[in-house]
Amino acid sequence: MFDYPVFDMPLMGHRLIFAFDAIVHVFISHGAAVGGSIILTLAQWLAIKENDSKFDELAYKILFTFFILATAIGALTGIGIWVHVNIINPAAIGALLRVFFWKWFVEWIVFNVEMIFLLWWFLTWRKYPLGTPGKRFHFKLGATYAISSWFTMAIITAILGFMMTPGNWLKSEFPTQPDYLASLMNPSWIPSLGFRTFFSVGWAAAAAMFLSWFFTKNDEELRLKATRFFGKILGVSVPLFLVFGYWYYQQFPQQAKDLFTIGAVTRQLAGNPVLPWVLTGGLAVLALIGGGMLYANPKRAPMAVALALMVGCMGLMAEFERVREFVRKPYIIYGYMYANGVRVIDVPVLNRDGFLKRAAFVPDELKTVTPTNKLAVGKALYQMQCRYCHTVDGVNAIRDRIKGWDEKTIFHRIGSLNSPTTPFMPPFSGTQAEREALAAYLASLNKPSAIAIAH
Ligand code: HEC
C-alpha cells in the first residue's frame, strides 16, 4: 500500500518548497501562456484591423518576454511540479494518473501542439509584416496557440477540481468500475475553469500593461493605446472572474469553507477573522489603484503604479492557491485519500492489522513493535504519516508543537488529530502499539538524550 521510499525534506518541509514552485508556475502558465496567448492574439487582430505596425511590434515585444518566461521558467517549474508531487505524495499522483490517464495523455499531446505553435508564431512574426497576405495566416498560428494552451488548462483544471470535489466518482466502484466521466464532469470543473480563464486573461492584461510601460517609453501615443487596450481587457475580466469565483466557491464542501479563514492567513492569526479580508482587500486595492491610475493617465503614470498592479495581482494569485490547497485538508483527494497518502477506506484495516505491515519500504524488523525497536518504529510512522506537513525542527516543527507535553498527553492527542480544533489533520492510522511507539518517538524529541535519534 505504501510502496514508496520516504524522502525527508528537513527544515523547509515539502509543502513550502512545492508551494514556491507551483505558485511561480501558476504566474507563468496563467499569465505568459494561457492569458498571454489570448490577449496577444487579440492585440494582433487589432493591429491587422487598424493596419498599425507600431502596435503589432509592441505585441511582438510582449510576446518575446512571455516566450522567454514560458519556455524557461514555465517549463522548468512545470517539470518541478512533477518531481515534487512524486516525492511528496506518490500515492496521490498515482491515483490521479489512473483516473485521468487518457485525459492527461491528450493534454500532453495538446501541450506539444501548443509549444510548436508558440515557436512557429513567435519565430515567424517578422517574416509576415503587416499588409502582406501571409499576415492573416500568421494570425491563425497565434489563434491555434491560444486555443491549445487554453485546452491544456481545461484538463489540468479538471484534475484540480476533482481533488476538491470528486463528486459522483466517489460513489462509483474503484478500481473495478470507476466512473471516468464523473471524474471529469466533477462539480467544480466548469466554475473553476471559468474562474481561471478570466483570471489568466486579466493577469496577462495586467502584465502587458506593465510591460507596455517599459516598451513605450518614447512613444506616448502608443502607450496610451496599449494601456487602454489591455486595461479594457482587464476591466472586462475582473467581474467575470469574480462571478465564476463565487460559483466555484459555492461548490466547496462546507468543511472546506469552514477552513477558509485559516487558509487565508495562518492558524495563529485566524483568531482575528477580519485579517483575511484586510489582506485580500489590501492586495485588491493595490491592483486596482495600480491598474486604475495606469489606465487613467498612462502618459504620466510613474513606474510605482505599474509595479503596484503587478504586486497586487501576484499577491492575490498566490493567496488563492494557498487557500485552495489548505481548505482541501485533511484530504489530498476529497473524501478519498488523506493528505498523507492514506486512503480513507483503508483506515479500519490499518488500525486492525498495523500500518507498517503494509509499508513496502520499511524493514521487516520494524513491522512488529517490540521494546527495543519502539523509537525506530515511531520515527518510521512519523515519517510516513506526519512528515507531509511537519518537519522536526523547521516549518511547522513537530518538536515545538509538542513542547512540554509528556508521552501520555501525546498519546492521547494522536488519537484525536482530526478534531474540531485541528480539522485539517488526518487521523492517525495504525494499531494501539504503533500509536504508543509514535508517542514515544515524539516525546523523545524533547528529551536531551534523544537528539541523536531525532536526526
Ligand atoms: C495535512 C497536514 C498535516 C498532517 C498530515 C499532520 N499534521 Fe499535525 N498539524 C498540522 C497543522 C497545519 C498544524 C497546526 C500548526 C499551527 O498551529 O500553526 C498541526 C498541529 C499539530 C499538533 C499541535 C496541535 C495543537 O493542539 O496545537 C500536533 C501535536 C500535531 N500536529 C501532530 C501531528 C502528528 C503526530 C501527525 C502524524 C500522525 C500530524 N500532526 C500530521 C498539519 C498536519
Short mmCIF file of C-alpha atoms and ligand atoms in Angstrom, two decimals:
data_model
loop_
_atom_site.label_atom_id
_atom_site.label_comp_id
_atom_site.label_asym_id
_atom_site.label_seq_id
_atom_site.Cartn_x
_atom_site.Cartn_y
_atom_site.Cartn_z
CA MET A 1 0.00 0.00 0.00
CA PHE A 2 2.80 2.41 0.90
CA ASP A 3 5.03 1.23 -1.86
CA TYR A 4 7.34 4.20 -1.91
CA PRO A 5 10.52 5.08 -0.06
CA VAL A 6 10.48 8.07 2.28
CA PHE A 7 12.18 11.22 1.12
CA ASP A 8 12.80 13.56 4.01
CA MET A 9 12.99 17.29 3.45
CA PRO A 10 14.36 18.84 6.62
CA LEU A 11 13.71 22.41 7.80
CA MET A 12 11.76 23.80 4.84
CA GLY A 13 9.48 20.79 4.56
CA HIS A 14 7.82 19.54 1.42
CA ARG A 15 4.84 21.84 1.38
CA LEU A 16 6.76 25.11 1.29
CA ILE A 17 9.14 24.08 -1.48
CA PHE A 18 6.25 22.77 -3.54
CA ALA A 19 4.26 25.93 -2.92
CA PHE A 20 7.09 28.12 -4.24
CA ASP A 21 7.50 26.06 -7.36
CA ALA A 22 3.79 25.69 -8.06
CA ILE A 23 2.94 29.34 -7.47
CA VAL A 24 5.71 30.55 -9.77
CA HIS A 25 4.40 28.06 -12.30
CA VAL A 26 0.89 29.48 -11.98
CA PHE A 27 2.18 33.04 -12.53
CA ILE A 28 3.84 31.95 -15.76
CA SER A 29 1.39 29.38 -17.11
CA HIS A 30 -1.66 31.56 -16.47
CA GLY A 31 -0.08 34.85 -17.49
CA ALA A 32 2.56 34.20 -20.12
CA ALA A 33 0.94 31.15 -21.74
CA VAL A 34 -2.86 30.91 -21.41
CA GLY A 35 -3.81 34.53 -20.81
CA GLY A 36 -0.84 35.84 -22.80
CA SER A 37 -1.73 33.87 -25.90
CA ILE A 38 -5.32 35.11 -25.79
CA ILE A 39 -4.61 38.81 -25.25
CA LEU A 40 -1.76 38.93 -27.77
CA THR A 41 -3.87 37.23 -30.42
CA LEU A 42 -6.45 39.95 -29.76
CA ALA A 43 -3.72 42.61 -29.97
CA GLN A 44 -2.51 41.24 -33.28
CA TRP A 45 -6.07 41.17 -34.56
CA LEU A 46 -6.42 44.86 -33.69
CA ALA A 47 -3.07 45.69 -35.31
CA ILE A 48 -4.17 43.95 -38.53
CA LYS A 49 -7.57 45.61 -38.47
CA GLU A 50 -6.14 49.10 -38.00
CA ASN A 51 -3.00 48.41 -40.01
CA ASP A 52 -0.96 49.69 -37.06
CA SER A 53 2.58 48.34 -37.38
CA LYS A 54 3.73 50.00 -34.14
CA PHE A 55 1.09 48.16 -32.17
CA ASP A 56 1.99 44.96 -33.99
CA GLU A 57 5.63 45.48 -33.00
CA LEU A 58 4.65 46.13 -29.35
CA ALA A 59 2.63 42.90 -29.29
CA TYR A 60 5.70 41.12 -30.61
CA LYS A 61 7.90 42.57 -27.86
CA ILE A 62 5.45 41.46 -25.19
CA LEU A 63 5.28 38.03 -26.77
CA PHE A 64 9.08 37.92 -26.73
CA THR A 65 9.03 38.43 -22.94
CA PHE A 66 6.22 35.93 -22.41
CA PHE A 67 8.01 33.46 -24.67
CA ILE A 68 11.22 33.60 -22.63
CA LEU A 69 9.26 33.27 -19.37
CA ALA A 70 7.10 30.40 -20.62
CA THR A 71 9.86 28.35 -22.18
CA ALA A 72 12.46 28.92 -19.46
CA ILE A 73 10.78 29.38 -16.08
CA GLY A 74 7.41 27.89 -17.08
CA ALA A 75 8.88 24.66 -18.40
CA LEU A 76 11.33 24.36 -15.52
CA THR A 77 8.74 24.84 -12.80
CA GLY A 78 6.33 22.56 -14.69
CA ILE A 79 8.83 19.73 -14.53
CA GLY A 80 9.49 20.76 -10.94
CA ILE A 81 5.83 20.09 -10.14
CA TRP A 82 6.14 16.53 -11.47
CA VAL A 83 9.29 15.94 -9.44
CA HIS A 84 7.80 17.43 -6.28
CA VAL A 85 4.46 15.62 -6.40
CA ASN A 86 6.22 12.31 -6.91
CA ILE A 87 8.41 12.91 -3.91
CA ILE A 88 5.71 14.37 -1.67
CA ASN A 89 2.77 12.15 -2.38
CA PRO A 90 3.35 9.34 -4.89
CA ALA A 91 0.15 7.59 -3.80
CA ALA A 92 -1.96 10.62 -4.71
CA ILE A 93 -0.32 11.25 -8.05
CA GLY A 94 -0.62 7.53 -8.77
CA ALA A 95 -4.35 7.67 -8.11
CA LEU A 96 -4.78 10.80 -10.25
CA LEU A 97 -2.81 9.24 -13.10
CA ARG A 98 -5.04 6.21 -13.07
CA VAL A 99 -8.26 8.21 -13.03
CA PHE A 100 -7.11 10.76 -15.61
CA PHE A 101 -4.80 8.62 -17.72
CA TRP A 102 -6.22 9.26 -21.21
CA LYS A 103 -7.21 12.81 -20.44
CA TRP A 104 -3.67 13.50 -19.29
CA PHE A 105 -2.31 11.78 -22.36
CA VAL A 106 -4.43 14.01 -24.60
CA GLU A 107 -3.31 17.00 -22.56
CA TRP A 108 0.31 16.08 -23.22
CA ILE A 109 -0.29 15.83 -26.98
CA VAL A 110 -2.06 19.18 -27.00
CA PHE A 111 0.74 20.68 -24.93
CA ASN A 112 3.17 19.67 -27.67
CA VAL A 113 0.91 21.29 -30.26
CA GLU A 114 0.85 24.39 -28.07
CA MET A 115 4.66 24.55 -27.94
CA ILE A 116 5.00 24.03 -31.71
CA PHE A 117 2.56 26.81 -32.48
CA LEU A 118 4.13 29.13 -29.94
CA LEU A 119 7.51 28.64 -31.59
CA TRP A 120 6.07 28.97 -35.08
CA TRP A 121 4.07 32.10 -34.24
CA PHE A 122 6.91 33.77 -32.39
CA LEU A 123 9.75 32.91 -34.79
CA THR A 124 7.89 33.90 -37.96
CA TRP A 125 6.36 37.13 -36.64
CA ARG A 126 8.72 39.40 -38.54
CA LYS A 127 8.57 37.26 -41.65
CA TYR A 128 4.99 38.40 -42.21
CA PRO A 129 4.87 42.20 -41.92
CA LEU A 130 1.54 43.97 -41.72
CA GLY A 131 -0.15 44.37 -45.08
CA THR A 132 1.37 41.23 -46.59
CA PRO A 133 -1.01 38.38 -47.49
CA GLY A 134 0.76 35.96 -45.14
CA LYS A 135 -0.17 38.03 -42.08
CA ARG A 136 -3.63 36.51 -41.77
CA PHE A 137 -2.11 33.05 -41.89
CA HIS A 138 0.33 34.15 -39.20
CA PHE A 139 -2.57 35.35 -37.06
CA LYS A 140 -4.06 31.86 -37.28
CA LEU A 141 -0.86 30.42 -35.78
CA GLY A 142 -1.42 32.62 -32.73
CA ALA A 143 -5.08 31.65 -32.52
CA THR A 144 -4.16 27.93 -32.60
CA TYR A 145 -1.58 28.53 -29.88
CA ALA A 146 -4.21 30.32 -27.75
CA ILE A 147 -6.82 27.57 -28.19
CA SER A 148 -4.39 24.76 -27.41
CA SER A 149 -2.95 26.45 -24.34
CA TRP A 150 -6.47 27.04 -23.04
CA PHE A 151 -7.28 23.39 -23.69
CA THR A 152 -4.36 22.18 -21.57
CA MET A 153 -5.60 24.43 -18.77
CA ALA A 154 -9.08 22.93 -19.12
CA ILE A 155 -7.74 19.41 -18.48
CA ILE A 156 -5.45 20.36 -15.61
CA THR A 157 -8.30 22.33 -14.04
CA ALA A 158 -10.49 19.23 -14.23
CA ILE A 159 -7.86 17.34 -12.23
CA LEU A 160 -7.53 20.11 -9.65
CA GLY A 161 -11.32 20.36 -9.42
CA PHE A 162 -11.55 16.62 -8.98
CA MET A 163 -9.17 16.77 -6.00
CA MET A 164 -11.55 19.17 -4.24
CA THR A 165 -14.89 17.79 -5.42
CA PRO A 166 -14.64 14.21 -6.75
CA GLY A 167 -18.45 14.24 -6.95
CA ASN A 168 -20.12 11.10 -8.25
CA TRP A 169 -16.80 9.42 -8.94
CA LEU A 170 -16.61 8.64 -5.21
CA LYS A 171 -19.84 6.70 -5.48
CA SER A 172 -18.58 4.53 -8.31
CA GLU A 173 -16.72 1.28 -7.78
CA PHE A 174 -12.97 1.79 -7.70
CA PRO A 175 -10.89 0.22 -9.13
CA THR A 176 -13.29 -2.24 -10.79
CA GLN A 177 -15.79 0.14 -12.35
CA PRO A 178 -14.75 3.73 -11.89
CA ASP A 179 -16.93 6.40 -13.46
CA TYR A 180 -14.35 8.25 -15.52
CA LEU A 181 -16.86 10.69 -16.93
CA ALA A 182 -17.88 11.72 -13.42
CA SER A 183 -14.26 12.47 -12.57
CA LEU A 184 -14.05 14.88 -15.49
CA MET A 185 -17.51 16.39 -15.00
CA ASN A 186 -16.88 16.99 -11.30
CA PRO A 187 -18.92 19.83 -9.75
CA SER A 188 -16.15 22.42 -9.57
CA TRP A 189 -14.67 21.87 -13.04
CA ILE A 190 -16.67 24.35 -15.11
CA PRO A 191 -16.82 27.11 -12.48
CA SER A 192 -13.10 26.80 -11.72
CA LEU A 193 -12.28 26.72 -15.42
CA GLY A 194 -14.22 29.95 -15.94
CA PHE A 195 -12.54 31.43 -12.90
CA ARG A 196 -9.03 30.50 -14.06
CA THR A 197 -9.70 31.54 -17.65
CA PHE A 198 -10.71 35.09 -16.78
CA PHE A 199 -8.14 35.22 -14.04
CA SER A 200 -5.46 34.33 -16.62
CA VAL A 201 -6.72 36.83 -19.17
CA GLY A 202 -6.89 39.59 -16.55
CA TRP A 203 -3.49 38.77 -15.14
CA ALA A 204 -1.90 38.64 -18.61
CA ALA A 205 -3.53 42.00 -19.43
CA ALA A 206 -2.08 43.47 -16.22
CA ALA A 207 1.36 42.10 -17.09
CA ALA A 208 1.03 43.50 -20.62
CA MET A 209 0.18 46.94 -19.18
CA PHE A 210 3.27 46.67 -17.02
CA LEU A 211 5.48 45.67 -19.94
CA SER A 212 3.96 48.35 -22.20
CA TRP A 213 5.03 50.90 -19.63
CA PHE A 214 8.65 49.87 -20.32
CA PHE A 215 8.38 49.25 -24.05
CA THR A 216 6.73 52.56 -24.92
CA LYS A 217 8.95 54.99 -23.04
CA ASN A 218 9.50 57.22 -26.07
CA ASP A 219 6.08 56.92 -27.61
CA GLU A 220 3.27 58.36 -25.53
CA GLU A 221 0.59 57.72 -28.13
CA LEU A 222 1.47 54.06 -28.30
CA ARG A 223 1.50 53.82 -24.52
CA LEU A 224 -1.97 55.38 -24.39
CA LYS A 225 -3.30 52.93 -26.95
CA ALA A 226 -1.69 49.89 -25.33
CA THR A 227 -2.74 50.78 -21.81
CA ARG A 228 -6.32 51.43 -22.89
CA PHE A 229 -6.48 48.23 -24.91
CA PHE A 230 -5.08 45.94 -22.23
CA GLY A 231 -6.83 47.92 -19.50
CA LYS A 232 -10.21 47.23 -21.15
CA ILE A 233 -9.45 43.52 -21.27
CA LEU A 234 -8.53 43.64 -17.59
CA GLY A 235 -11.69 45.57 -16.78
CA VAL A 236 -13.89 43.01 -18.54
CA SER A 237 -12.10 40.04 -16.93
CA VAL A 238 -12.40 41.17 -13.31
CA PRO A 239 -16.21 40.97 -12.96
CA LEU A 240 -16.25 37.69 -14.90
CA PHE A 241 -13.68 36.01 -12.72
CA LEU A 242 -15.46 37.26 -9.62
CA VAL A 243 -18.75 35.73 -10.80
CA PHE A 244 -17.11 32.41 -11.67
CA GLY A 245 -15.10 32.58 -8.43
CA TYR A 246 -18.28 32.87 -6.39
CA TRP A 247 -19.86 29.96 -8.27
CA TYR A 248 -16.66 27.95 -7.74
CA TYR A 249 -16.62 28.69 -4.01
CA GLN A 250 -20.22 27.51 -3.76
CA GLN A 251 -19.09 24.04 -4.86
CA PHE A 252 -16.69 23.64 -1.93
CA PRO A 253 -17.76 21.21 0.78
CA GLN A 254 -18.92 23.03 3.93
CA GLN A 255 -15.95 21.64 5.85
CA ALA A 256 -13.62 23.30 3.35
CA LYS A 257 -15.48 26.63 3.58
CA ASP A 258 -15.01 26.46 7.35
CA LEU A 259 -11.23 26.37 6.87
CA PHE A 260 -11.22 29.49 4.73
CA THR A 261 -10.02 31.86 7.45
CA ILE A 262 -7.06 29.70 8.50
CA GLY A 263 -6.17 29.08 4.86
CA ALA A 264 -6.15 32.77 4.05
CA VAL A 265 -3.83 33.65 6.93
CA THR A 266 -2.45 31.16 9.50
CA ARG A 267 -3.86 29.35 12.48
CA GLN A 268 -2.25 31.80 14.90
CA LEU A 269 -3.72 34.79 13.05
CA ALA A 270 -7.09 33.21 12.35
CA GLY A 271 -8.37 34.31 15.75
CA ASN A 272 -8.94 37.65 14.10
CA PRO A 273 -11.46 36.97 11.31
CA VAL A 274 -11.00 40.45 9.86
CA LEU A 275 -7.39 39.80 8.89
CA PRO A 276 -8.00 37.64 5.78
CA TRP A 277 -10.26 40.36 4.41
CA VAL A 278 -7.70 43.05 5.21
CA LEU A 279 -5.05 41.04 3.39
CA THR A 280 -7.23 40.22 0.37
CA GLY A 281 -8.74 43.70 0.29
CA GLY A 282 -5.29 45.29 0.58
CA LEU A 283 -3.92 43.33 -2.36
CA ALA A 284 -7.05 44.04 -4.43
CA VAL A 285 -6.79 47.77 -3.65
CA LEU A 286 -3.11 47.73 -4.68
CA ALA A 287 -4.03 46.10 -8.00
CA LEU A 288 -6.99 48.43 -8.50
CA ILE A 289 -5.09 51.62 -7.77
CA GLY A 290 -2.21 50.48 -9.99
CA GLY A 291 -4.47 49.48 -12.86
CA GLY A 292 -6.77 52.47 -12.46
CA MET A 293 -4.01 55.07 -12.43
CA LEU A 294 -2.20 53.46 -15.33
CA TYR A 295 -5.43 53.43 -17.31
CA ALA A 296 -6.47 56.96 -16.41
CA ASN A 297 -3.20 58.68 -17.12
CA PRO A 298 -0.79 56.36 -18.93
CA LYS A 299 1.41 59.16 -20.20
CA ARG A 300 2.37 60.36 -16.75
CA ALA A 301 1.88 57.24 -14.62
CA PRO A 302 5.04 56.50 -12.59
CA MET A 303 6.64 53.10 -12.51
CA ALA A 304 5.46 52.55 -8.94
CA VAL A 305 1.91 52.40 -10.25
CA ALA A 306 2.76 49.70 -12.79
CA LEU A 307 4.59 47.83 -10.05
CA ALA A 308 1.65 48.09 -7.64
CA LEU A 309 -0.57 46.50 -10.27
CA MET A 310 1.84 43.56 -10.61
CA VAL A 311 2.38 43.07 -6.89
CA GLY A 312 -1.38 43.21 -6.18
CA CYS A 313 -2.21 40.66 -8.88
CA MET A 314 0.58 38.28 -7.94
CA GLY A 315 -0.28 38.50 -4.25
CA LEU A 316 -3.93 37.66 -4.97
CA MET A 317 -2.97 34.67 -7.10
CA ALA A 318 -0.54 33.30 -4.52
CA GLU A 319 -3.13 33.72 -1.80
CA PHE A 320 -5.79 31.98 -3.87
CA GLU A 321 -3.56 28.97 -4.48
CA ARG A 322 -2.64 28.73 -0.81
CA VAL A 323 -6.27 28.86 0.27
CA ARG A 324 -7.30 26.28 -2.32
CA GLU A 325 -4.63 23.88 -1.12
CA PHE A 326 -5.29 24.48 2.55
CA VAL A 327 -9.07 24.21 2.63
CA ARG A 328 -8.90 20.78 0.99
CA LYS A 329 -7.24 19.40 4.13
CA PRO A 330 -7.23 16.85 5.68
CA TYR A 331 -7.58 15.34 2.22
CA ILE A 332 -5.47 15.36 -0.89
CA ILE A 333 -8.39 13.92 -2.87
CA TYR A 334 -11.53 14.90 -1.03
CA GLY A 335 -13.21 12.05 0.83
CA TYR A 336 -10.98 9.50 -0.91
CA MET A 337 -7.37 9.99 0.23
CA TYR A 338 -5.88 11.87 3.16
CA ALA A 339 -3.09 14.39 2.69
CA ASN A 340 -0.55 11.81 3.86
CA GLY A 341 -1.49 9.31 1.15
CA VAL A 342 -3.66 7.06 3.35
CA ARG A 343 -6.89 6.06 1.61
CA VAL A 344 -9.96 6.67 3.75
CA ILE A 345 -11.33 3.17 3.15
CA ASP A 346 -8.07 1.60 4.31
CA VAL A 347 -8.03 3.17 7.78
CA PRO A 348 -10.03 0.40 9.55
CA VAL A 349 -7.74 -2.26 8.05
CA LEU A 350 -4.62 -0.35 9.06
CA ASN A 351 -5.96 0.14 12.57
CA ARG A 352 -6.62 -3.57 12.85
CA ASP A 353 -3.51 -5.05 11.19
CA GLY A 354 -0.93 -2.32 11.64
CA PHE A 355 0.24 0.47 9.36
CA LEU A 356 3.84 -0.63 8.91
CA LYS A 357 2.85 -4.16 7.91
CA ARG A 358 1.58 -2.60 4.70
CA ALA A 359 4.60 -0.41 4.06
CA ALA A 360 6.80 -1.92 1.39
CA PHE A 361 9.98 0.02 2.10
CA VAL A 362 10.01 -0.43 5.88
CA PRO A 363 12.47 -3.13 7.05
CA ASP A 364 10.83 -6.28 8.38
CA GLU A 365 12.22 -5.79 11.87
CA LEU A 366 10.08 -2.64 12.25
CA LYS A 367 6.82 -4.28 11.29
CA THR A 368 6.11 -5.51 14.81
CA VAL A 369 6.59 -3.23 17.79
CA THR A 370 8.99 -4.52 20.48
CA PRO A 371 10.53 -2.72 23.48
CA THR A 372 13.83 -2.35 21.61
CA ASN A 373 12.57 -1.01 18.28
CA LYS A 374 9.88 1.28 19.67
CA LEU A 375 11.59 4.59 18.87
CA ALA A 376 12.60 3.46 15.39
CA VAL A 377 9.03 2.32 14.68
CA GLY A 378 7.75 5.66 15.95
CA LYS A 379 10.13 7.52 13.68
CA ALA A 380 9.03 5.47 10.66
CA LEU A 381 5.39 6.22 11.48
CA TYR A 382 6.14 9.92 11.88
CA GLN A 383 7.88 9.96 8.50
CA MET A 384 5.07 8.15 6.76
CA GLN A 385 2.10 9.98 8.30
CA CYS A 386 3.19 13.35 9.63
CA ARG A 387 6.16 14.47 7.52
CA TYR A 388 3.83 15.66 4.73
CA CYS A 389 3.02 18.71 6.80
CA HIS A 390 5.50 18.76 9.67
CA THR A 391 9.27 18.90 9.93
CA VAL A 392 11.17 18.05 13.10
CA ASP A 393 12.77 21.48 13.54
CA GLY A 394 11.82 23.71 10.63
CA VAL A 395 8.45 24.73 9.17
CA ASN A 396 5.53 23.58 11.36
CA ALA A 397 8.12 21.90 13.63
CA ILE A 398 6.69 18.95 15.49
CA ARG A 399 9.24 19.44 18.27
CA ASP A 400 7.72 22.85 19.06
CA ARG A 401 4.13 21.69 18.63
CA ILE A 402 4.53 19.19 21.48
CA LYS A 403 6.90 21.14 23.69
CA GLY A 404 6.14 20.47 27.37
CA TRP A 405 3.80 17.54 26.61
CA ASP A 406 4.52 14.21 28.28
CA GLU A 407 4.25 10.90 26.46
CA LYS A 408 0.74 10.22 27.77
CA THR A 409 -0.58 13.57 26.58
CA ILE A 410 0.98 13.00 23.17
CA PHE A 411 -0.54 9.52 23.02
CA HIS A 412 -4.00 10.97 23.70
CA ARG A 413 -3.58 13.77 21.17
CA ILE A 414 -2.55 11.30 18.47
CA GLY A 415 -5.91 9.64 18.95
CA SER A 416 -7.75 12.85 18.08
CA LEU A 417 -5.64 14.57 15.42
CA ASN A 418 -8.69 15.10 13.25
CA SER A 419 -10.53 17.04 15.95
CA PRO A 420 -12.66 20.20 15.79
CA THR A 421 -9.66 22.35 16.81
CA THR A 422 -7.42 20.79 14.15
CA PRO A 423 -9.83 19.54 11.46
CA PHE A 424 -7.10 19.92 8.83
CA MET A 425 -5.08 16.94 10.18
CA PRO A 426 -5.83 13.39 9.04
CA PRO A 427 -6.48 10.86 11.79
CA PHE A 428 -3.63 8.62 12.88
CA SER A 429 -3.87 5.13 11.41
CA GLY A 430 -2.29 2.08 12.99
CA THR A 431 -2.60 -0.24 15.99
CA GLN A 432 -2.50 0.79 19.65
CA ALA A 433 1.10 -0.44 19.84
CA GLU A 434 2.05 1.72 16.85
CA ARG A 435 0.33 4.72 18.38
CA GLU A 436 2.36 4.17 21.55
CA ALA A 437 5.55 3.91 19.51
CA LEU A 438 4.80 7.19 17.74
CA ALA A 439 4.09 8.86 21.09
CA ALA A 440 7.37 7.52 22.48
CA TYR A 441 9.31 8.82 19.49
CA LEU A 442 7.69 12.25 19.63
CA ALA A 443 8.24 12.50 23.39
CA SER A 444 11.90 11.58 22.85
CA LEU A 445 12.35 14.64 20.61
CA ASN A 446 12.25 16.95 23.60
CA LYS A 447 14.47 14.82 25.78
CA PRO A 448 18.14 15.87 25.57
CA SER A 449 19.41 12.29 25.33
CA ALA A 450 17.32 11.57 22.27
CA ILE A 451 18.72 14.18 19.93
CA ALA A 452 20.79 11.54 18.17
CA ILE A 453 17.66 9.59 17.25
CA ALA A 454 15.82 12.65 16.05
CA HIS A 455 18.35 13.30 13.35
C1 HEC B 1 -2.31 17.69 6.41
C2 HEC B 1 -1.22 18.21 7.15
C3 HEC B 1 -0.87 17.59 8.46
C4 HEC B 1 -0.57 16.28 8.74
C5 HEC B 1 -0.51 15.12 7.77
C6 HEC B 1 -0.27 16.23 10.15
N1 HEC B 1 -0.38 17.48 10.70
FE1 HEC B 1 -0.12 17.93 12.64
N2 HEC B 1 -0.62 19.87 12.24
C7 HEC B 1 -0.83 20.39 11.00
C8 HEC B 1 -1.06 21.80 11.11
C9 HEC B 1 -1.34 22.76 9.95
C10 HEC B 1 -0.97 22.12 12.49
C11 HEC B 1 -1.18 23.46 13.15
C12 HEC B 1 0.07 24.24 13.19
C13 HEC B 1 -0.17 25.59 13.84
O1 HEC B 1 -0.80 25.63 14.90
O2 HEC B 1 0.26 26.55 13.28
C14 HEC B 1 -0.68 20.88 13.17
C15 HEC B 1 -0.51 20.77 14.54
C16 HEC B 1 -0.15 19.62 15.19
C17 HEC B 1 0.00 19.48 16.63
C18 HEC B 1 -0.27 20.56 17.64
C19 HEC B 1 -1.74 20.51 17.93
C20 HEC B 1 -2.22 21.57 18.87
O3 HEC B 1 -3.22 21.27 19.53
O4 HEC B 1 -1.68 22.66 18.88
C21 HEC B 1 0.36 18.18 16.88
C22 HEC B 1 0.62 17.54 18.21
C23 HEC B 1 0.47 17.52 15.60
N3 HEC B 1 0.13 18.41 14.61
C24 HEC B 1 0.82 16.20 15.45
C25 HEC B 1 0.77 15.52 14.25
C26 HEC B 1 1.11 14.12 14.10
C27 HEC B 1 1.59 13.23 15.22
C28 HEC B 1 0.91 13.81 12.81
C29 HEC B 1 1.12 12.47 12.14
C30 HEC B 1 0.45 11.35 12.71
C31 HEC B 1 0.45 15.01 12.14
N4 HEC B 1 0.38 16.02 13.04
C32 HEC B 1 0.10 15.07 10.80
C33 HEC B 1 -0.90 19.70 9.82
C34 HEC B 1 -0.73 18.33 9.70
#
